PDB file of C-alpha atoms in Angstrom:
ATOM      1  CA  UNK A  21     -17.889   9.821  49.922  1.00  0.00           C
ATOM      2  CA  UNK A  22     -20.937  10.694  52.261  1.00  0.00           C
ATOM      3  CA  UNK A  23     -22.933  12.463  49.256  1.00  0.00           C
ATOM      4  CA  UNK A  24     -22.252   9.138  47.696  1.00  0.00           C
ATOM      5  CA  UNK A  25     -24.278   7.123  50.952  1.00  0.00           C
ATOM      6  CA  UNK A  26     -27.153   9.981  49.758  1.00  0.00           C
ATOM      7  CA  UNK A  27     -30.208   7.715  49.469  1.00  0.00           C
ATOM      8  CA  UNK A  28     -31.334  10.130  47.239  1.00  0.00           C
ATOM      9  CA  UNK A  29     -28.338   9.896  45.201  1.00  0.00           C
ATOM     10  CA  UNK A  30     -27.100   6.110  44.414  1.00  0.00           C
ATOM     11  CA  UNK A  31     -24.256   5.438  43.876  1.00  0.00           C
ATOM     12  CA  UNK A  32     -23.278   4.827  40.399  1.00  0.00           C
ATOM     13  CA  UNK A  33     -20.213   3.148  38.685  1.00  0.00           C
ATOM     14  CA  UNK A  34     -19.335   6.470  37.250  1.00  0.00           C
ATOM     15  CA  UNK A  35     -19.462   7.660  41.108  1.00  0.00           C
ATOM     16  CA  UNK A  36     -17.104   4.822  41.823  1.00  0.00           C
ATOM     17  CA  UNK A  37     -14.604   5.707  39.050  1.00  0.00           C
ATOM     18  CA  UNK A  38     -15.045   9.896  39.936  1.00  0.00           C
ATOM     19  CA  UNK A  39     -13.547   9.220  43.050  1.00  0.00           C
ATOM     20  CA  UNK A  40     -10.945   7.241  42.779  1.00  0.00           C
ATOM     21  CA  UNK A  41      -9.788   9.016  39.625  1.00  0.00           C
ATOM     22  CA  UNK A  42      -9.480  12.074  41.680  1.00  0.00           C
ATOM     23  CA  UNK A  43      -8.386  10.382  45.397  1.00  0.00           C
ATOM     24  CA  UNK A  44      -5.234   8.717  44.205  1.00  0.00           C
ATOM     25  CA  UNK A  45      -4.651   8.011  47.951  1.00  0.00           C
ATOM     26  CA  UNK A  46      -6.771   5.668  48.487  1.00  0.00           C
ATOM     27  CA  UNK A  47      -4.885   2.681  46.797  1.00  0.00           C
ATOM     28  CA  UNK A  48      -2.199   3.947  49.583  1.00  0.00           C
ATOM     29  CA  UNK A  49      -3.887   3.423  52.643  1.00  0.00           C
ATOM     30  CA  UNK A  50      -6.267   0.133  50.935  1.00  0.00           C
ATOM     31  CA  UNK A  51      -3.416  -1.240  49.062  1.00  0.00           C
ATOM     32  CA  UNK A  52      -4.845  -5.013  49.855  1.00  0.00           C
ATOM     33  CA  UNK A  53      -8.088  -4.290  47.535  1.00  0.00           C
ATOM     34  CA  UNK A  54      -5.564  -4.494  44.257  1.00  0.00           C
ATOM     35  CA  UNK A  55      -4.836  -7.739  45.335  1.00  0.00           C
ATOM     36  CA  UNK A  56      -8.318  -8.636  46.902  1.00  0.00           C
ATOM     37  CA  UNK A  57     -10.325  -7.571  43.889  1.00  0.00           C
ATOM     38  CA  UNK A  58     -10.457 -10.702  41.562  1.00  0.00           C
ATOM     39  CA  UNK A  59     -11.490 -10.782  37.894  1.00  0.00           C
ATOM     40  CA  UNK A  60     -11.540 -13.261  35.012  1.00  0.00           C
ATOM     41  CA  UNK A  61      -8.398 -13.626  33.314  1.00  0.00           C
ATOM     42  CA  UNK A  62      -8.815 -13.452  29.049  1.00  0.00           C
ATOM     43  CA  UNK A  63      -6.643 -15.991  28.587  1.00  0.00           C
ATOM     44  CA  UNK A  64      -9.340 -19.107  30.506  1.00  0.00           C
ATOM     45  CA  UNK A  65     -11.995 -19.095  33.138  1.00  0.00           C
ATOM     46  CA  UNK A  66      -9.197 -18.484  36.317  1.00  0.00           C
ATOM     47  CA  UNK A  67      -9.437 -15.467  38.624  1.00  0.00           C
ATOM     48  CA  UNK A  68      -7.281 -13.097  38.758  1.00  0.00           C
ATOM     49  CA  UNK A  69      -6.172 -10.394  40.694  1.00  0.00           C
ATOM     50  CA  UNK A  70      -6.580  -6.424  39.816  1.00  0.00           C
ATOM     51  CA  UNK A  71      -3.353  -6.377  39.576  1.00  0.00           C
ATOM     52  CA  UNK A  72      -2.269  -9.366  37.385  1.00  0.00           C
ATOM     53  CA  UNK A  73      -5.539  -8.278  35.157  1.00  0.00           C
ATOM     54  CA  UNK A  74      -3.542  -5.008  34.237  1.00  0.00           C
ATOM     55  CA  UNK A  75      -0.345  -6.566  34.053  1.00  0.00           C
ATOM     56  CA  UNK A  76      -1.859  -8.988  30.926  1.00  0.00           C
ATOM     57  CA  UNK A  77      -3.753  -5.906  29.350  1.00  0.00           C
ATOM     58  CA  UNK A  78      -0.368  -4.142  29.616  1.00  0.00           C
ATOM     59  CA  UNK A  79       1.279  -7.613  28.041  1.00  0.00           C
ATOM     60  CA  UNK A  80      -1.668  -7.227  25.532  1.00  0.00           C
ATOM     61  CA  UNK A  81      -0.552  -3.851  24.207  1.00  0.00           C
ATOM     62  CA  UNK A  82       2.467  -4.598  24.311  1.00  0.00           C
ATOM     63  CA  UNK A  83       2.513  -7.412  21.500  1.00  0.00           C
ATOM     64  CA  UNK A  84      -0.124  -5.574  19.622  1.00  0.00           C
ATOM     65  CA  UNK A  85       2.840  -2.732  19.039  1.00  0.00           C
ATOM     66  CA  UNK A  86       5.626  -4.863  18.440  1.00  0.00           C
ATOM     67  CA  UNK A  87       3.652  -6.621  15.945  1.00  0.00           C
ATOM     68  CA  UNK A  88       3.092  -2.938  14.443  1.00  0.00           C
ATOM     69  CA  UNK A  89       6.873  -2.544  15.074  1.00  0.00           C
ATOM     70  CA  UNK A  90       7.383  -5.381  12.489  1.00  0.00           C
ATOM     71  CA  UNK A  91       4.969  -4.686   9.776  1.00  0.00           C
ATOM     72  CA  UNK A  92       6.820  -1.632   9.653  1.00  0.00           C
ATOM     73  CA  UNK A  93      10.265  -2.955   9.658  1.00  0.00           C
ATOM     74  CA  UNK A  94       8.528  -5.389   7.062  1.00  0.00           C
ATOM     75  CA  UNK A  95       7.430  -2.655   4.674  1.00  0.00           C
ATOM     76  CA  UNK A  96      10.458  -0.888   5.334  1.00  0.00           C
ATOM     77  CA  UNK A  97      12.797  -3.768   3.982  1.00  0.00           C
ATOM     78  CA  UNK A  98      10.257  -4.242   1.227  1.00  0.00           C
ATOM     79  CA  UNK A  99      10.159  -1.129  -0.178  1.00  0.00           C
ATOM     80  CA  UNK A 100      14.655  -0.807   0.051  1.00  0.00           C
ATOM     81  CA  UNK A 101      14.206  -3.799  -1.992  1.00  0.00           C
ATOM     82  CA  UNK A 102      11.366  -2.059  -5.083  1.00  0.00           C
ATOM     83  CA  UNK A 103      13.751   0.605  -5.241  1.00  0.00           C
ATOM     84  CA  UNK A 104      16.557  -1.485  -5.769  1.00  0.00           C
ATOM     85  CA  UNK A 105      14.961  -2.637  -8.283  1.00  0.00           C
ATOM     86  CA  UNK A 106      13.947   0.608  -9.745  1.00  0.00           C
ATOM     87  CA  UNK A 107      17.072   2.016  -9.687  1.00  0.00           C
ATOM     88  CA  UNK A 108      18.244  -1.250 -12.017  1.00  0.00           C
ATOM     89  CA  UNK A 109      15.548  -0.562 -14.223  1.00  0.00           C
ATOM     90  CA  UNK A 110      16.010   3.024 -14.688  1.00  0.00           C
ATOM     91  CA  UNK A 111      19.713   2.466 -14.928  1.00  0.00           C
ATOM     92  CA  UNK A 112      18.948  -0.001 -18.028  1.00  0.00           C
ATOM     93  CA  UNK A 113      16.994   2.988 -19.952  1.00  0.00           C
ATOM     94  CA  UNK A 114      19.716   5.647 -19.341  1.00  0.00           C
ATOM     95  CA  UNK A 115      22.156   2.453 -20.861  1.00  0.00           C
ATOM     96  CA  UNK A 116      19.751   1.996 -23.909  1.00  0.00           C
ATOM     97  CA  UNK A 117      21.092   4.182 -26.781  1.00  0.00           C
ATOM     98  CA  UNK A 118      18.677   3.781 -29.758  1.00  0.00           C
ATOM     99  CA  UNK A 119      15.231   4.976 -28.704  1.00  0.00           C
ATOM    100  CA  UNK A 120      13.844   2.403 -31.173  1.00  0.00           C
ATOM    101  CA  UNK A 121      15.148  -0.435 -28.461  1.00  0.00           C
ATOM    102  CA  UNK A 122      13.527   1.555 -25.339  1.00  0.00           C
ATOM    103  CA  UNK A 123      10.005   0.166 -25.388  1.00  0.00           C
ATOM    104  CA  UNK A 124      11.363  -3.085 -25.948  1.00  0.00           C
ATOM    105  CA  UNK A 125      13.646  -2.879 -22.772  1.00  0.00           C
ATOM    106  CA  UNK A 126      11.310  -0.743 -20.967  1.00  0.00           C
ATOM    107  CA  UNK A 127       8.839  -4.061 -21.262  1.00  0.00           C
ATOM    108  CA  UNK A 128      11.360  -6.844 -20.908  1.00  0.00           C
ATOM    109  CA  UNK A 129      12.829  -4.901 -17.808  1.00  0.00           C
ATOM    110  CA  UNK A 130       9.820  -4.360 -15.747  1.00  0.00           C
ATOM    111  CA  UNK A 131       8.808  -8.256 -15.993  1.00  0.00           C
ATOM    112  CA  UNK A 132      12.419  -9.256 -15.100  1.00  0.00           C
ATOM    113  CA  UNK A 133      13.131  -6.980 -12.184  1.00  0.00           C
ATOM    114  CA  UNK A 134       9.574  -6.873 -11.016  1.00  0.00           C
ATOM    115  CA  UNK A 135       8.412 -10.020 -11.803  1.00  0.00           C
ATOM    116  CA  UNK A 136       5.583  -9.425 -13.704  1.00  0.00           C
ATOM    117  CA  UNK A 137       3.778 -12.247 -15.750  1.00  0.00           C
ATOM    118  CA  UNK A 138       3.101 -10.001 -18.946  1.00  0.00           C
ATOM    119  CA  UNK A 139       3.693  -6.298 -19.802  1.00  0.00           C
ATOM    120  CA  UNK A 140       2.917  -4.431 -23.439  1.00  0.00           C
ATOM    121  CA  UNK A 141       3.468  -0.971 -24.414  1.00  0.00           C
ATOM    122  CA  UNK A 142       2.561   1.289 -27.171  1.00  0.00           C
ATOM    123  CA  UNK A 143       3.476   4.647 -28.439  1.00  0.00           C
ATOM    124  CA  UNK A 144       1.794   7.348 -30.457  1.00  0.00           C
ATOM    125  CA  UNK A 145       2.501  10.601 -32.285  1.00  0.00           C
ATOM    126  CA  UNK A 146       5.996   9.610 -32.460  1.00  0.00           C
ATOM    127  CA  UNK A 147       8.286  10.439 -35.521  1.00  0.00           C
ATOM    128  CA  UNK A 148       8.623   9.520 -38.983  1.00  0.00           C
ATOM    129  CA  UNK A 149      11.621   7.605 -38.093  1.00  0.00           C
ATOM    130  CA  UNK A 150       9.912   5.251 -35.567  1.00  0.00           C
ATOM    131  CA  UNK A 151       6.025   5.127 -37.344  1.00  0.00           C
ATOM    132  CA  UNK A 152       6.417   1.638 -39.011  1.00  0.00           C
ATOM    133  CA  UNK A 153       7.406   0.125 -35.130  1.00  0.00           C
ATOM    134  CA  UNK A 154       4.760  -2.268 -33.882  1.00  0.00           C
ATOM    135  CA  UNK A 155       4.760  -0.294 -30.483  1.00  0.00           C
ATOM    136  CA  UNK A 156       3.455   2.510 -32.370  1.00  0.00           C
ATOM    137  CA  UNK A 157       0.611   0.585 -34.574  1.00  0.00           C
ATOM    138  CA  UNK A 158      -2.717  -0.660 -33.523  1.00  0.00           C
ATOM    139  CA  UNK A 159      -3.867   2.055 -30.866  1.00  0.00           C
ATOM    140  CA  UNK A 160      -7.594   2.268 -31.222  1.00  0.00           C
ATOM    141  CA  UNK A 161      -8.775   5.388 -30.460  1.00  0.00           C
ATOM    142  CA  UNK A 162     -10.736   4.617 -27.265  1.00  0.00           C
ATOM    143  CA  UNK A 163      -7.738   3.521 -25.955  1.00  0.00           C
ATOM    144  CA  UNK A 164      -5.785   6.917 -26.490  1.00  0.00           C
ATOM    145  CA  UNK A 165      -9.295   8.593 -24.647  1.00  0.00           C
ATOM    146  CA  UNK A 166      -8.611   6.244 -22.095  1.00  0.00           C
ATOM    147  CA  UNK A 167      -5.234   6.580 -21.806  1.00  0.00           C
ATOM    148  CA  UNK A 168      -5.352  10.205 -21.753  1.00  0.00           C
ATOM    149  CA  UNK A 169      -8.237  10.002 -18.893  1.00  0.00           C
ATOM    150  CA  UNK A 170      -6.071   8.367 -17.071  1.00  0.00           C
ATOM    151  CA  UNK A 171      -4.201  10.802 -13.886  1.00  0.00           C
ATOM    152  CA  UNK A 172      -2.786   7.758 -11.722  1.00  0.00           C
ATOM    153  CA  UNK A 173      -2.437   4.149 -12.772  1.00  0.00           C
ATOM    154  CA  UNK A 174      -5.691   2.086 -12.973  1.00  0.00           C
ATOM    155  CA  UNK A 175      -5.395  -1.119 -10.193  1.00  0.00           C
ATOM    156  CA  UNK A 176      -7.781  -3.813 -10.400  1.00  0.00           C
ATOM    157  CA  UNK A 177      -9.934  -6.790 -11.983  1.00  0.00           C
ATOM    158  CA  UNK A 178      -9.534  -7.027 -15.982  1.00  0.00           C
ATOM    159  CA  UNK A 179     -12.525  -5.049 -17.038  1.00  0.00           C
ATOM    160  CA  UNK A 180     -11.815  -5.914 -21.052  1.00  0.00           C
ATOM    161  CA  UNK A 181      -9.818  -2.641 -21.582  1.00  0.00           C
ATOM    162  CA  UNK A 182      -8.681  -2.308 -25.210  1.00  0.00           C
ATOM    163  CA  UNK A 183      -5.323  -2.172 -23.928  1.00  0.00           C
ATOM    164  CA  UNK A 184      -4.721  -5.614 -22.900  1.00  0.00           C
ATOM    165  CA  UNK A 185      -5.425  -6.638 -26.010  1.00  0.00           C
ATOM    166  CA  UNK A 186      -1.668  -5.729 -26.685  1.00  0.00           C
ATOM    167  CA  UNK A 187      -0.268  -8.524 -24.048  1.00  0.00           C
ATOM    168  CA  UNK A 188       1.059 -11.943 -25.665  1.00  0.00           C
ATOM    169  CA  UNK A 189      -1.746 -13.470 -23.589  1.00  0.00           C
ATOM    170  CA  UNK A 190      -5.118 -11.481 -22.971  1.00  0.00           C
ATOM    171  CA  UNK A 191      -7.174 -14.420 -21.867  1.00  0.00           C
ATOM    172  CA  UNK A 192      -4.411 -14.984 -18.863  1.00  0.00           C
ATOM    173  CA  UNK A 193      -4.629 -11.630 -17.517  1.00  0.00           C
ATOM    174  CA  UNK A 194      -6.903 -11.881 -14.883  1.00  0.00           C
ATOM    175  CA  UNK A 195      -5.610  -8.344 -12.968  1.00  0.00           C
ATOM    176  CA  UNK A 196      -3.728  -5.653 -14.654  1.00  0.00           C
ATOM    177  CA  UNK A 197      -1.898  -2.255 -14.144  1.00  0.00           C
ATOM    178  CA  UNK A 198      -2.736   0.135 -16.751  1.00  0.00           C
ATOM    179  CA  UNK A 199      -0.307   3.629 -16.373  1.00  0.00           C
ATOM    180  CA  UNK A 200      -0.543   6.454 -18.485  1.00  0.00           C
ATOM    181  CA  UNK A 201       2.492   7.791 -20.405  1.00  0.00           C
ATOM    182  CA  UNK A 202       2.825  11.550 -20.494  1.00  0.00           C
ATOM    183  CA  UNK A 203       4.921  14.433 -20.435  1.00  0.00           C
ATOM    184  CA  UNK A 204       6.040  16.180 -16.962  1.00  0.00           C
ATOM    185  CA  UNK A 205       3.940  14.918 -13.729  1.00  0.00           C
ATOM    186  CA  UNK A 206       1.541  11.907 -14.353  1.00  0.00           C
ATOM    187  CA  UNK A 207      -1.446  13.341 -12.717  1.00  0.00           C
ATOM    188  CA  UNK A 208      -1.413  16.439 -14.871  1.00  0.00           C
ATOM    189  CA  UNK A 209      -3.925  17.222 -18.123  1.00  0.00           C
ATOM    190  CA  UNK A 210      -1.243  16.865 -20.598  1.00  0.00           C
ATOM    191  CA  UNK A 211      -2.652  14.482 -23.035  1.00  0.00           C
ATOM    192  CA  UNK A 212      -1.090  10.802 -22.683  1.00  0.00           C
ATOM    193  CA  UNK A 213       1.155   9.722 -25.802  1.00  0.00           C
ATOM    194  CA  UNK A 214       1.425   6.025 -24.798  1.00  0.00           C
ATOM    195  CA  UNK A 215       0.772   3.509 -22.270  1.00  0.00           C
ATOM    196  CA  UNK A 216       2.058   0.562 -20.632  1.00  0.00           C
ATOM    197  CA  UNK A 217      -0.067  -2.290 -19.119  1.00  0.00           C
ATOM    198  CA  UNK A 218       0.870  -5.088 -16.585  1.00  0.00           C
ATOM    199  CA  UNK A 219      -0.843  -8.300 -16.266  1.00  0.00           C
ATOM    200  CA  UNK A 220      -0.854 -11.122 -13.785  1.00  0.00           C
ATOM    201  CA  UNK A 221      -3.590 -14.189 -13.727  1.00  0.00           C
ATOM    202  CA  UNK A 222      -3.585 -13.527 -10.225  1.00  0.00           C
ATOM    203  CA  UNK A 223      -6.794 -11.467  -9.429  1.00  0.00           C
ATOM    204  CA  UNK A 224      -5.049 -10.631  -6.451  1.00  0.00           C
ATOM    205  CA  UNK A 225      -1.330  -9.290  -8.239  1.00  0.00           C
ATOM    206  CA  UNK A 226      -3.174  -6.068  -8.718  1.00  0.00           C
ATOM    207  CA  UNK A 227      -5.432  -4.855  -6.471  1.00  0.00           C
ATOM    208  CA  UNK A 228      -7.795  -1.647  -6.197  1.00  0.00           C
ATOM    209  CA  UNK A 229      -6.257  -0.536  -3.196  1.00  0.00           C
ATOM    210  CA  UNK A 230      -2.756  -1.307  -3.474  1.00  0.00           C
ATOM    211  CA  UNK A 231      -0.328   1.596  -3.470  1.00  0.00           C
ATOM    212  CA  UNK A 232       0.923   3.392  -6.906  1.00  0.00           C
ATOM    213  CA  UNK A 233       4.030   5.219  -5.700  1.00  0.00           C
ATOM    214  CA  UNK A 234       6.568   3.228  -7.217  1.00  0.00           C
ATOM    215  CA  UNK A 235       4.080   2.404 -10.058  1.00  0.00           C
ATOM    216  CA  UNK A 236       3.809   6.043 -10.969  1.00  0.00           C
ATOM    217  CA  UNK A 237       7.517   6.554 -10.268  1.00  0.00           C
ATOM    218  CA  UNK A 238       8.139   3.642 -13.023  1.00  0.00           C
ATOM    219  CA  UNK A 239       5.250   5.739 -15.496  1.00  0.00           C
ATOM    220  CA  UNK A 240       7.331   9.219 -15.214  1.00  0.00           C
ATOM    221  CA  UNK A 241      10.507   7.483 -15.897  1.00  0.00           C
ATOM    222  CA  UNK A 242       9.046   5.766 -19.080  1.00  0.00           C
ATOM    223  CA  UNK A 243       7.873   8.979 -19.839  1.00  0.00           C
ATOM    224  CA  UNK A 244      10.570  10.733 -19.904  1.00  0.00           C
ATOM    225  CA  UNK A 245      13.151   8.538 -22.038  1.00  0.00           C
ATOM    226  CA  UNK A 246      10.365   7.290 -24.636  1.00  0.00           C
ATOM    227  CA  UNK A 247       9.557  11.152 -25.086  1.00  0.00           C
ATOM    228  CA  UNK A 248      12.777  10.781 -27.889  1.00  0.00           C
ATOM    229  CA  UNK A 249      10.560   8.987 -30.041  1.00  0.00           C
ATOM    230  CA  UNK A 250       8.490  11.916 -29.841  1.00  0.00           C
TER     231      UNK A 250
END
């Protein structure tokens, strides 16, 4: 360290931190200035030891992971239990045997396993057979556009969509899920032929930034057995 002692060069903390980074030894033949060097511990105004101040930033780390450790087990369990529930509610559709019933059940379904406040759904371009159905009657045309706009399910604060006109109760839906209804993969350009909406009136229920997986898993599957109406 005599370049350090250089009065031309002062010694800076960098300096400091240079050499013992790269004179590991040191700490072997001064092992009393771990114990000698005090600082101020986080957790009050008491002085602690170089040593002890490690050993709580090492504590420190240590709960910040296992707290990561069980969000993750959290989501984990959370999301065995969605597709639990998934799996009930697709298993309800494949039991349904007039397609008439399916938007019905699809809508009844969803609130029970998923406990959502409201759901609606409506169909267009369907058959003959299934034209005089209220879920295929009173689709305004903006709503189609929209529908059909749509690539991933819309998230987020009741803007006044069309759509939610077709809930029980509008005036209570304060956030809502609005999914398109299409043939093959939801984010493709195939025009929409339906869609469903969810409602809670709990701004919160449905946030912007939640995640869609298992909303556009629940889309595809509606898809697919309401395209018998088609």
């Amino acid at each position: 360290m005599n370049h350090l002692m250089n009065a031309n060069n002062p010694i800076t903390e960098d300096d400091i931190a240079n050499f013992l980074i790269h004179t590991p030894a040191f700490f072997e033949r001064h092992a009393e200035v771990l114990t000698a060097v005090q600082m101020t511990s986080p957790h009050g105004n008491r002085a602690v030891s170089l040593q002890e101040r490690q050993a709580e930033m090492l504590r420190e780390k240590i709960k910040g992971l296992e707290h990561r450790i069980m969000d993750m087990i959290r989501h984990g369990n959370e999301n065995v239990l969605i597709a639990d529930k998934l799996q009930r509610w697709a298993r309800s559709l494949l039991r349904t045997r007039a397609p008439a019933e399916l938007p019905q059940r699809i809508v009844a379904e969803v609130q029970a396993q998923f406990g959502v406040p409201q759901a609606a759904l409506k169909v267009w371009g369907v058959t003959a057979d299934y034209a005089g159905h209220g879920f295929a009657q009173g689709v305004s045309d903006d709503a189609k556009s929209f529908a059909s706009s749509l690539t991933a399910p819309f998230c987020g604060v009741n803007p006044g969509f069309d759509a939610v006109q077709w809930l029980p109760e509008p005036a209570q839906a304060m956030s809502v899920v609005l999914m398109p209804l299409r043939v093959g993969e939801l984010n493709s350009t195939e025009p929409a032929f339906g869609m469903l909406v969810l409602a809670s009136p709990d701004p919160q229920r449905f946030e912007s930034g939640m995640g869609t997986d298992f909303l556009e898993r629940i889309a595809e599957l509606a898809s697919a057995a309401l395209s018998r109406l088609q």
